[in-house]
Coordinates of C-alpha atoms and ligand atoms in Angstrom, one line a residue:
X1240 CA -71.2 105.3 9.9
X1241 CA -67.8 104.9 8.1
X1242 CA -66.8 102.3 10.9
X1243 CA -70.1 100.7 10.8
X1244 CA -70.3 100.3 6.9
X1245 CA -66.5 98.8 7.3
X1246 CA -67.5 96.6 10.2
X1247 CA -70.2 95.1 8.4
X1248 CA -68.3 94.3 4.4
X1249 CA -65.8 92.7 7.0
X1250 CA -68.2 91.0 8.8
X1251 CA -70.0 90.2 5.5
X1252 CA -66.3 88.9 4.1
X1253 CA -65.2 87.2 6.8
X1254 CA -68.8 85.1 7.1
X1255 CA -68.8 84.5 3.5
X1256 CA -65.0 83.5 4.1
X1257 CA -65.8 80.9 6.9
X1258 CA -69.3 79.5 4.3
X1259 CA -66.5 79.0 1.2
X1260 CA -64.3 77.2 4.2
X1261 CA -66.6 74.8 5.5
X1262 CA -68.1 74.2 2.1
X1263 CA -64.9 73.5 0.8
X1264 CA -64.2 71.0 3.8
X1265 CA -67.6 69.9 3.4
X1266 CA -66.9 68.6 -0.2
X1267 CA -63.6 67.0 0.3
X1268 CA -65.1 64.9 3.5
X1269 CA -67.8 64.1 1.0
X1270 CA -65.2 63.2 -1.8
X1271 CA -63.0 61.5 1.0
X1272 CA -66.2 59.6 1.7
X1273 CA -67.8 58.5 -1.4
X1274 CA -63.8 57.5 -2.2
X1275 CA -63.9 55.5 1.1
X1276 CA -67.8 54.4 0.5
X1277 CA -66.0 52.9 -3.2
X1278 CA -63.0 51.3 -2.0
X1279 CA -65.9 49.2 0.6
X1280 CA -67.5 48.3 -2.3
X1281 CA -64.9 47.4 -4.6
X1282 CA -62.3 44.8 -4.7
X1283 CA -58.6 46.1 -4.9
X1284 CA -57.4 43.4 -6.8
X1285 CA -59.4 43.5 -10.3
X1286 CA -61.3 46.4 -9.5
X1287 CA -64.6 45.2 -10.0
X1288 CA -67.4 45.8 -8.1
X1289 CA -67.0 43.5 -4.7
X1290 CA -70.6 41.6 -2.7
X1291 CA -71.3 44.5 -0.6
X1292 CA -71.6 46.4 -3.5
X1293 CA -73.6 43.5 -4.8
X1294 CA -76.0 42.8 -1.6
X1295 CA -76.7 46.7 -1.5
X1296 CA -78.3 46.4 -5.4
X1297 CA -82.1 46.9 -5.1
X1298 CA -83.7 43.3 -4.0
X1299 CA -82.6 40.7 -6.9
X1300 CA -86.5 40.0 -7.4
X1301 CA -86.6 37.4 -10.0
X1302 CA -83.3 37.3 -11.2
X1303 CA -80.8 34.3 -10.7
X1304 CA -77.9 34.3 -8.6
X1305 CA -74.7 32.5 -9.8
X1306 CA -71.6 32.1 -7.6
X1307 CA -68.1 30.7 -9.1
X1308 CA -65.2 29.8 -7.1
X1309 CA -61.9 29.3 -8.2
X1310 CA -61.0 25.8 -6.5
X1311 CA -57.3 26.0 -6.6
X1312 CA -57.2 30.0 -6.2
X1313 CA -55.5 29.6 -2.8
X1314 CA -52.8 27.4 -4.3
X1315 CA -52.4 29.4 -7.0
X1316 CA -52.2 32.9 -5.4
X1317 CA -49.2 31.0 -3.2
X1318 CA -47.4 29.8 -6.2
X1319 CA -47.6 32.4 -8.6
X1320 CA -44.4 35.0 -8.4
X1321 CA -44.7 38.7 -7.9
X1322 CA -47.8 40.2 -10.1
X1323 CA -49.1 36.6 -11.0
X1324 CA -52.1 36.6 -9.3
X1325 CA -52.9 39.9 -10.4
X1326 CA -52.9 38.6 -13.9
X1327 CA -54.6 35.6 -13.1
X1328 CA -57.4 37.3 -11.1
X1329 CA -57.6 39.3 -14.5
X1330 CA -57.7 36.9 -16.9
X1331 CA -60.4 34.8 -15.2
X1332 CA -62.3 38.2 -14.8
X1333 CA -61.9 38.4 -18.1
X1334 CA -63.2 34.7 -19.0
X1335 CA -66.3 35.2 -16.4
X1336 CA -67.6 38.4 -18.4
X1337 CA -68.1 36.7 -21.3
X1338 CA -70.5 34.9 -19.2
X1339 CA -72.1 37.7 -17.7
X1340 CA -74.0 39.0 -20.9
X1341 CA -74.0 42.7 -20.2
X1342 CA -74.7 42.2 -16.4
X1343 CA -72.2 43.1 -13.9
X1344 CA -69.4 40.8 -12.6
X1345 CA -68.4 41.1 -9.2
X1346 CA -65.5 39.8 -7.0
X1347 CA -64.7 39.0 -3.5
X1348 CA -62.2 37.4 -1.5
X1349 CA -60.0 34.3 -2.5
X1350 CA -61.3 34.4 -6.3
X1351 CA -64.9 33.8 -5.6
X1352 CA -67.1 35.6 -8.1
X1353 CA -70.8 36.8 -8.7
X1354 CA -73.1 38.1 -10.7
X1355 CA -77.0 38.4 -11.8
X1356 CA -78.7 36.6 -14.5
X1357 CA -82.4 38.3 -15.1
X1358 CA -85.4 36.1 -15.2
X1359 CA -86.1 36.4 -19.5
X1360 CA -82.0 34.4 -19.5
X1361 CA -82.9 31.6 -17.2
X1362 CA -83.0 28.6 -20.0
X1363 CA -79.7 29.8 -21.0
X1364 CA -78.1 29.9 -18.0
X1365 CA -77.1 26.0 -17.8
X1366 CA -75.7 25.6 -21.4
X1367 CA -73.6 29.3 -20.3
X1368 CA -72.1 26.9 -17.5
X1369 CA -71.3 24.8 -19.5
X1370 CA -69.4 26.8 -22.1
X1371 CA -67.5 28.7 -19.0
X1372 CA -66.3 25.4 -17.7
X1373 CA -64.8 24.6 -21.7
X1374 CA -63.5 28.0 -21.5
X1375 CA -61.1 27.0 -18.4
X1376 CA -60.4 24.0 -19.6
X1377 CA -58.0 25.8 -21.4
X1378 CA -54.7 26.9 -19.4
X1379 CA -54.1 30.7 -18.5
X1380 CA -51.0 32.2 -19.7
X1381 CA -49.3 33.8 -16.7
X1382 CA -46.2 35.4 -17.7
X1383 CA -43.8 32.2 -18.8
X1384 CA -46.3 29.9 -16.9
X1385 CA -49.1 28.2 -18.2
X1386 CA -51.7 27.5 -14.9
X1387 CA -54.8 25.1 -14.9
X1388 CA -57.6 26.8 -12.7
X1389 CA -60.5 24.5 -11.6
X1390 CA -63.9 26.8 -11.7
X1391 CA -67.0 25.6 -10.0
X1392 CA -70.7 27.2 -9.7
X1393 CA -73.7 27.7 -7.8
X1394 CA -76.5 28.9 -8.9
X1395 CA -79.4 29.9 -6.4
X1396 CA -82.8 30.7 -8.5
X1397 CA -85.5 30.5 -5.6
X1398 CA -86.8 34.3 -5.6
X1399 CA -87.0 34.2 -1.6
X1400 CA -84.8 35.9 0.8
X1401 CA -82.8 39.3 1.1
X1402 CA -79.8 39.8 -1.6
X1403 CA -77.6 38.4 1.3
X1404 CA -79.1 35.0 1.5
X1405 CA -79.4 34.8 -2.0
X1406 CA -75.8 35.6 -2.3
X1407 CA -74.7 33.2 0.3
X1408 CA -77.2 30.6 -0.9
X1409 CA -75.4 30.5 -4.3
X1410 CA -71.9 30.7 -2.7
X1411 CA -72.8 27.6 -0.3
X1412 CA -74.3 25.6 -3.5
X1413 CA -70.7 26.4 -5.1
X1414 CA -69.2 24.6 -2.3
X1415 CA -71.4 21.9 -2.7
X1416 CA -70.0 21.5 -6.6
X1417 CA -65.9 21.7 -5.3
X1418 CA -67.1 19.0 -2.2
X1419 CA -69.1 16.8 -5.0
X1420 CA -66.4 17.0 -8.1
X1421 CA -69.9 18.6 -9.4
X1422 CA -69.5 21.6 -12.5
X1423 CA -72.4 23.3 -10.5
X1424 CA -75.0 22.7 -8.5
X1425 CA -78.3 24.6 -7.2
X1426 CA -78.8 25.5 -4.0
X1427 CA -82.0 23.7 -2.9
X1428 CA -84.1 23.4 0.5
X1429 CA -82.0 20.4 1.7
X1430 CA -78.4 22.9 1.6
X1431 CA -80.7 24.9 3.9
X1432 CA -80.9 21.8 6.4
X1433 CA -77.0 21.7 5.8
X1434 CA -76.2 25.4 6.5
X1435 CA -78.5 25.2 9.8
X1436 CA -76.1 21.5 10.5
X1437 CA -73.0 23.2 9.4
X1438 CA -73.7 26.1 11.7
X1439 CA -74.2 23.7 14.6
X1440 CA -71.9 21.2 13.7
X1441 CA -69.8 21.4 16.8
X1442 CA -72.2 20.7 19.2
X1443 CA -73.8 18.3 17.3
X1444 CA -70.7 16.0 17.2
X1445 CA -70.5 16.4 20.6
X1446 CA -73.8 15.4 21.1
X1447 CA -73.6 12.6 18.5
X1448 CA -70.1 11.0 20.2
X1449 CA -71.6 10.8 23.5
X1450 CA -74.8 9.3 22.2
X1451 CA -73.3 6.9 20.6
X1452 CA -74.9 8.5 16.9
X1453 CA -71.2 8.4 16.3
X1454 CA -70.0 4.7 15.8
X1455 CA -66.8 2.9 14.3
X1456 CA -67.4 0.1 11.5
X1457 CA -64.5 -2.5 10.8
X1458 CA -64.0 -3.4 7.4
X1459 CA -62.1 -6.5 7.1
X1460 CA -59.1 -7.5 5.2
X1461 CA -57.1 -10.6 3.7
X1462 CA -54.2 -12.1 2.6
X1463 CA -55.3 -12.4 -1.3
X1464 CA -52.8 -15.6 -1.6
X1465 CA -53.9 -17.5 1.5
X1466 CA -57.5 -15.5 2.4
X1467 CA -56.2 -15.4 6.0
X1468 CA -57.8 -12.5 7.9
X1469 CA -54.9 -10.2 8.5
X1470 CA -56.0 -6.5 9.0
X1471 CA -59.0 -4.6 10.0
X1472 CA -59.7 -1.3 8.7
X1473 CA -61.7 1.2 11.2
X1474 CA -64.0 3.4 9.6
X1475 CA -66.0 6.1 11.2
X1476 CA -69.7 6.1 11.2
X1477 CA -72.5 8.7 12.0
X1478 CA -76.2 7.3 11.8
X1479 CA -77.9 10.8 12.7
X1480 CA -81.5 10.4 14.6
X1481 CA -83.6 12.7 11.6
X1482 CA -81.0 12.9 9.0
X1483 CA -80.2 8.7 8.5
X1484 CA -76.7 8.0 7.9
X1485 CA -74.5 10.6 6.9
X1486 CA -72.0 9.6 4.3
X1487 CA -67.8 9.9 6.2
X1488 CA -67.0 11.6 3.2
X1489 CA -69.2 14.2 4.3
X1490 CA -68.8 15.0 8.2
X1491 CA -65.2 14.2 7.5
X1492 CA -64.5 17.2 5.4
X1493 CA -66.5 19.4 8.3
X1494 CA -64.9 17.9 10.9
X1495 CA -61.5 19.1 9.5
X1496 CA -62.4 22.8 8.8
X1497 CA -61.7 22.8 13.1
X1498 CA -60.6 20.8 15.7
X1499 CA -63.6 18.6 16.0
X1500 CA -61.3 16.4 13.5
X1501 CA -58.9 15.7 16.8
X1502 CA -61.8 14.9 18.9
X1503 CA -63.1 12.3 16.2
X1504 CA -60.2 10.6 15.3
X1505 CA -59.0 10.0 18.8
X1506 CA -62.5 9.0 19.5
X1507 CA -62.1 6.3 16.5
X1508 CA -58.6 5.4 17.3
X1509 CA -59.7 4.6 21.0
X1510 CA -62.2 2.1 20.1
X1511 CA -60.1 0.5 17.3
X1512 CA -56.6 0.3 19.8
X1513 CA -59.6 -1.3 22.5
X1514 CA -60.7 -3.1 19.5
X1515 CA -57.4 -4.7 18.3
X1516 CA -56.7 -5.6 21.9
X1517 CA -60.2 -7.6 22.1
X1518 CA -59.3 -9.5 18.3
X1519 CA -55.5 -10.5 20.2
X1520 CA -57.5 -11.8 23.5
X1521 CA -59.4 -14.3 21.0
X1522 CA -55.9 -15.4 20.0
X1523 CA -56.4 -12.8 16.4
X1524 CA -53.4 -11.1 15.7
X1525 CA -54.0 -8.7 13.4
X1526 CA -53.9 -5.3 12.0
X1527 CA -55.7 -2.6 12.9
X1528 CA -55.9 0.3 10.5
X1529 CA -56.9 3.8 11.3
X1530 CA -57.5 6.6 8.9
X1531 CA -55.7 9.7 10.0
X1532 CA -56.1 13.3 8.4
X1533 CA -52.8 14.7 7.4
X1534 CA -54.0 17.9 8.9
X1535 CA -53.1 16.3 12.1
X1536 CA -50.0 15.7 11.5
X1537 CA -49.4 19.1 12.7
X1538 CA -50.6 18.6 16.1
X1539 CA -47.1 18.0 18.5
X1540 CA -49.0 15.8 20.7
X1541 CA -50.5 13.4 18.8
X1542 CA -47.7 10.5 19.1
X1543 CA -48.1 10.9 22.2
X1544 CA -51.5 10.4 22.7
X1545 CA -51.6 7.2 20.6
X1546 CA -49.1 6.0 22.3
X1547 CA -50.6 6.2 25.6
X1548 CA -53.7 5.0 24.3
X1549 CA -51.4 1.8 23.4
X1550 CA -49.9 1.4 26.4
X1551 CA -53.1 1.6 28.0
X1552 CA -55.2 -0.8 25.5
X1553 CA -51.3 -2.9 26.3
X1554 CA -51.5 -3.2 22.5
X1555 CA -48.3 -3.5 20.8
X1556 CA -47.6 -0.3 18.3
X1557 CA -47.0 -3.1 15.2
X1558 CA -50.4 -3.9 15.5
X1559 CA -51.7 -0.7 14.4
X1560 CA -51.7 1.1 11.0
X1561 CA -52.1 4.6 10.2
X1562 CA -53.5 5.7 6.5
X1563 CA -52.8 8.8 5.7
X1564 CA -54.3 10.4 2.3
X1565 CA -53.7 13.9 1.9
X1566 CA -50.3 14.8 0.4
X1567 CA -50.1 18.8 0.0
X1568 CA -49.7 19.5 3.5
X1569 CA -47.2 16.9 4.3
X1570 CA -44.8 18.3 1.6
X1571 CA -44.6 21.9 3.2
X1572 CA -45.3 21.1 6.7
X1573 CA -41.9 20.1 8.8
X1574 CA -44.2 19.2 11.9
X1575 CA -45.9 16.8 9.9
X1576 CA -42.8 15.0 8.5
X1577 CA -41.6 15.1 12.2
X1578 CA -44.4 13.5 13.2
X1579 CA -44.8 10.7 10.4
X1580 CA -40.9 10.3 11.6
X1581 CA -41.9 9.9 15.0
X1582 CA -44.9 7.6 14.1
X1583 CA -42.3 5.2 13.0
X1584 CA -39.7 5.3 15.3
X1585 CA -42.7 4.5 18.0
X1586 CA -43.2 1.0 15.9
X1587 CA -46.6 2.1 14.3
X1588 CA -47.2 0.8 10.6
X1589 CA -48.1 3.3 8.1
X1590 CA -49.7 3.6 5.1
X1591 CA -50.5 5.0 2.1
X1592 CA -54.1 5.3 1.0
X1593 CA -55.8 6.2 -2.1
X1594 CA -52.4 5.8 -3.9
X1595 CA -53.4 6.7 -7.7
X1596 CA -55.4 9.7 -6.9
X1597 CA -54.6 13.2 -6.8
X1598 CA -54.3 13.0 -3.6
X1599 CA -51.0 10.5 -3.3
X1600 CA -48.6 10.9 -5.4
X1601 CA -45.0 9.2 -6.6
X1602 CA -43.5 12.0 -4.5
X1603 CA -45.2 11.1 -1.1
X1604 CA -43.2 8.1 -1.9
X1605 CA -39.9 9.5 -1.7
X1606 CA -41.2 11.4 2.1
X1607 CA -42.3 8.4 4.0
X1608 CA -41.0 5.1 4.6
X1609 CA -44.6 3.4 4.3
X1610 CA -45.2 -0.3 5.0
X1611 CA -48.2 -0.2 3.1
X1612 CA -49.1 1.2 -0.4
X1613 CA -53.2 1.0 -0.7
X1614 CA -54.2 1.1 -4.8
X1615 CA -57.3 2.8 -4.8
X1616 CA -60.8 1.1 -5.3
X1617 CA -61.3 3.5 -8.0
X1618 CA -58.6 1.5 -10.5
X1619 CA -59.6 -1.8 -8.6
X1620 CA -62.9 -1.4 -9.1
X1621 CA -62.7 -0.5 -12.9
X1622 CA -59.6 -2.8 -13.7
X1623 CA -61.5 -5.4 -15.1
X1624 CA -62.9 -3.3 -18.1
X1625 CA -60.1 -0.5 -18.3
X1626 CA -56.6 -1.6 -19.7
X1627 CA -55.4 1.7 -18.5
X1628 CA -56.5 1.5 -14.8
X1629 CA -55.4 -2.4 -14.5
X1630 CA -51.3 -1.3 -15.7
X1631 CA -51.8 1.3 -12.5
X1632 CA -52.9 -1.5 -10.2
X1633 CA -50.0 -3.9 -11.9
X1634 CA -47.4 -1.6 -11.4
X1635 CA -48.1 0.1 -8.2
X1636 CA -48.5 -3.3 -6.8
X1637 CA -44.7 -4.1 -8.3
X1638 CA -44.0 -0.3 -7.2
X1639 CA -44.7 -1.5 -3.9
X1640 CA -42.7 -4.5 -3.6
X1641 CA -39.6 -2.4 -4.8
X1642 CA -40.2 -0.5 -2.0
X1643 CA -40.2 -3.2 0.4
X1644 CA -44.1 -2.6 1.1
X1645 CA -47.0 -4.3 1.8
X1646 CA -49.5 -4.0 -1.6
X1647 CA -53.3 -3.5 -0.5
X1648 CA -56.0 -3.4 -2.9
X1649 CA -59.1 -1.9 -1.7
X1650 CA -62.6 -2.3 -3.7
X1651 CA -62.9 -5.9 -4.6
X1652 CA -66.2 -6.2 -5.6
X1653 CA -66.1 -9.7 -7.4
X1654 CA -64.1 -13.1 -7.4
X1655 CA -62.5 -12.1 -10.7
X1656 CA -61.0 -9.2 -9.9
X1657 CA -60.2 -11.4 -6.6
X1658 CA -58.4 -14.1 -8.8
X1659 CA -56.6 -11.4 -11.4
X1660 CA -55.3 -9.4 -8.0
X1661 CA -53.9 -12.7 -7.1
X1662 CA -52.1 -13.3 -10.4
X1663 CA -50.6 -9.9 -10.3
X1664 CA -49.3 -10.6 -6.4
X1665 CA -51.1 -8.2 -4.5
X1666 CA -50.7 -8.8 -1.0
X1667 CA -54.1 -7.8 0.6
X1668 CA -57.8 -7.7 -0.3
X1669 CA -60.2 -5.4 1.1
X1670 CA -63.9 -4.8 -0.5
X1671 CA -67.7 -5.8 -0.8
X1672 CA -66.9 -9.1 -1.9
X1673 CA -65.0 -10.0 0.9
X1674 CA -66.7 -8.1 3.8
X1675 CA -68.2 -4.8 4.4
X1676 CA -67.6 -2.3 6.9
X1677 CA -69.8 -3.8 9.8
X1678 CA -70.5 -3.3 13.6
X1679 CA -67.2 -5.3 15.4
X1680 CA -69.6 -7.7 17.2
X1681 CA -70.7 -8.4 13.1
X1682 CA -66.8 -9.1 13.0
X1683 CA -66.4 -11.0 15.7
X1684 CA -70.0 -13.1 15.2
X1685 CA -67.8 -14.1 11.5
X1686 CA -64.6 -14.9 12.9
X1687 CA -65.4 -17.5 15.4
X1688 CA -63.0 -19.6 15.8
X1689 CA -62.0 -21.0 11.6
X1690 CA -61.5 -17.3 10.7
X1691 CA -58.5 -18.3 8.6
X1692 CA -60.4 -20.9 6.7
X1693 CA -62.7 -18.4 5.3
X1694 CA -62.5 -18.1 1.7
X1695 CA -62.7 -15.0 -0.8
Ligands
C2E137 P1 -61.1 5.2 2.6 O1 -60.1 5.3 3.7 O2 -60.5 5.1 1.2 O3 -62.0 4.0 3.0 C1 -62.5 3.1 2.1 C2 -63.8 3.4 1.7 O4 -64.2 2.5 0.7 C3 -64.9 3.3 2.8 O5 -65.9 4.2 2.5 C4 -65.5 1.9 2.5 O6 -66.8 1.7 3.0 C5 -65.4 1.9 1.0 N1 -65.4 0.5 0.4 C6 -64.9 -0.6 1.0 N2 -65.0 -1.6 0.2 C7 -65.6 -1.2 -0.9 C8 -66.0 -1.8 -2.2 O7 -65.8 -3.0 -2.4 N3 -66.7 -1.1 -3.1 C9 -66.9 0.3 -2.8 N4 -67.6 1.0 -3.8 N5 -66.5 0.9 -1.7 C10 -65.9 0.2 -0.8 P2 -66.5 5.1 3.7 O8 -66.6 4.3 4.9 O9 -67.6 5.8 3.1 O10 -65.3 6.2 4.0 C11 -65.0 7.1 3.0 C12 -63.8 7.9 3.4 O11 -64.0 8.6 4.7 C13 -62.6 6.9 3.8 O12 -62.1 6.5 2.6 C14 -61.7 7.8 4.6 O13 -61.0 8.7 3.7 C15 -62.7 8.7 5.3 N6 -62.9 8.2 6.7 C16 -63.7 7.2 7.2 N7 -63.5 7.1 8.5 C17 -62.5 8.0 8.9 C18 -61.9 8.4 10.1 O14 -62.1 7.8 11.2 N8 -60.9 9.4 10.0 C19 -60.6 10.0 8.9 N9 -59.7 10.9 8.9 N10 -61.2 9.7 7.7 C20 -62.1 8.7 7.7
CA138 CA1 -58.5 4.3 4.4
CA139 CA1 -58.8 4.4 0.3

């Protein structure tokens, strides 16, 4: 009995022993788990809640989604030393909330931001923009430094769709604002189109440069002084069957998010190298310009592609010009600078375009050797009625010939801004007044044989 009584408190013990155990490890897998299930749903950075934890919320219903990007987060994050973009991902939490009006900010990747407005806030929500985007026009204050961010929105109010498409309706429509210089936008229907084109955009281009949907316009351009035809810019084209025309600016900027931008700009420098070669047979020599992405720049074989294409085409490499825009990439990329090197060693002209902008600045200058400066239509075009934008044109254009280049002005639109380039001894014309971008059969239909008599 003795034994039996023992046996069984033992038993009892060592059962109850093994339940406290496994409870016990129940519990801290649990813990482990709902620690596991928060760090999933919360950003590391700032802490807040991140977009899974935002597209597992019950179904948004009627309430409004609003996505903000940080435009220049990625060149922030790069610049900023040691805890920097802590504190900047911080302060512009900080500067969103306000917005938020009691509802809960979240964070993702790459400063891109979220959050809910409900249905009984929705007249606000524009003039709330609109005070955000004042807010960052302030600088932040990071440590010693004082940083501009850029902030765009979207905002996605149609009450269809799971919280993932709404979430990724508003984040595509914030996009839409960086791509359009826009504060916000709203996601509507026609983004739909685009996500369903974006999503197929490879094989679209395909499709589109074999069908010949894809098609190069020349744009011509003169010597302001004696309106001889002298150059020929090449500008890419894409008339799509059910869509119309869509804009370069456009399937430009897709292209180069891959390498369908290689594919289309040898596909545009092919036909203006066989174009060039057909203007010299008519006894034309002139230049042919060719936009090329700096991203490019990057790829090792791309002098020598053009120069077989040359050699092929037999088109001397002085005949063709190469604008490049993009600036950032050239200054931290040694490929590129090897290539704009190599560019010029193999006789090819090149230029800078859009000089004025953001996007080309003084120190661009002091990394290539251009032949060309191009002032952009954007202080051409507005130097008749702004003091300000006709001293950029003047001096860039005397920038220019202190740098032994070639000054172009692009965006002539009228015969008086025609005759005031003149005066100030720009070189080259290009622009609606003188000719637009047309087919080259347009060209060549133009130029027959008293091209150089033409007149602006
Ligand atoms: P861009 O190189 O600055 O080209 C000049 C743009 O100004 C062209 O726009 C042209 O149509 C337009 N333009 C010319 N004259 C006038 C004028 O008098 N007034 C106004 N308002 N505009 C004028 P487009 O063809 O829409 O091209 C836009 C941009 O797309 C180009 O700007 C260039 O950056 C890019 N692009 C076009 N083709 C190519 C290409 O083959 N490769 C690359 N990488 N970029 C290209
Ligand atoms: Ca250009
Ligand atoms: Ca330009």
């Amino acid at each position: 009995m003795i034994v039996k009584v023992l046996l069984a408190t033992l038993l009892v013990t060592v059962s109850i022993g093994a339940a406290l155990f496994l409870i016990a490890a129940i519990s801290a897998n649990v813990s482990r788990k709902r620690r596991r299930f928060s760090a999933q749903r919360e950003n590391p950075v700032s802490g807040l809640p991140n977009f899974e934890a935002l597209r597992s919320q019950p179904a948004f219903g009627s309430a409004t989604v609003i996505a903000a990007k940080l435009v220049n987060f990625e060149d922030l994050a790069a610049f900023l030393p040691g805890e920097g973009s802590q504190q900047l991902v911080d302060q512009v939490a900080r500067r969103l909330t306000l917005a938020c009006h009691g509802t809960q900010l979240h964070h993702d990747l790459d400063g891109t931001f979220a959050w809910l407005v409900p249905y009984y806030q929705h007249s606000q929500i524009e003039g709330h923009l609109a005070g955000l985007a004042a807010l960052f026009n302030a600088p932040l204050t990071i440590g010693e430094l004082r940083v501009d961010v850029a902030i765009a929105f979207g905002v996605n109010d149609e009450f269809e769709g799971s919280n993932a498409q709404r979430l990724a309706a508003a984040l595509v429509a914030a996009e839409r604002a960086i791509r359009t210089r826009a504060l916000w936008t709203k996601y509507s229907p026609r983004q739909k189109e685009d996500a369903g084109w974006q999503l197929s955009f490879h094989s679209q281009l395909e499709d589109a440069l074999t069908s010949g949907d894809i098609w190069v316009a020349f744009q011509p351009q003169y010597d302001i002084r004696t309106h001889a035809l002298v150059g020929v810019e090449a500008l890419a084209r894409w008339t799509h069957p059910t869509r119309g025309p869509i804009p370069p600016d456009e399937f430009i900027v897709q292209a180069e998010k891959s390498q369908d931008i290689y594919r289309l700009t040898l596909f545009v420098m092919d036909h203006a190298i066989r174009s060039a070669t057909q203007l010299r047979e008519r006894g034309l020599d002139i230049h042919m310009s060719v936009n090329l992405s700096a991203t490019l720049l990057d790829h090792a074989d791309l002098v020598g592609t053009i120069r077989v294409m040359l050699t092929a085409h037999h088109l001397p490499p002085e005949m063709l010009t190469i604008e490049i825009t993009e600036t950032a990439q050239i200054e931290n990329s040694r490929q590129a600078r090897q290539t704009l090197a190599q560019l010029r060693r193999a006789g090819i002209r090149l230029s800078i375009d859009d000089y004025g902008t953001g996007q080309s600045n003084l120190e661009y200058l002091t990394e290539i050797e251009a032949d060309e400066i191009k002032i952009d239509k954007r202080f051409v075009m507005t130097m008749r009625d702004s003091q300000r934008n006709f001293e950029v044109v003047k001096s860039t254009i005397d920038l220019a010939h202190r740098l032994g280049a070639v000054a172009v002005a692009e965006g002539i639109e009228d015969a008086p801004t025609m005759a005031l380039l003149e005066q100030l001894g720009c070189d080259v014309g290009q622009g609606y007044h003188l000719g637009k971008p047309q087919l080259f059969s347009e060209l060549t239909a133009t130029l027959a044989p008293t091209h150089h008599s033409r007149t602006a």
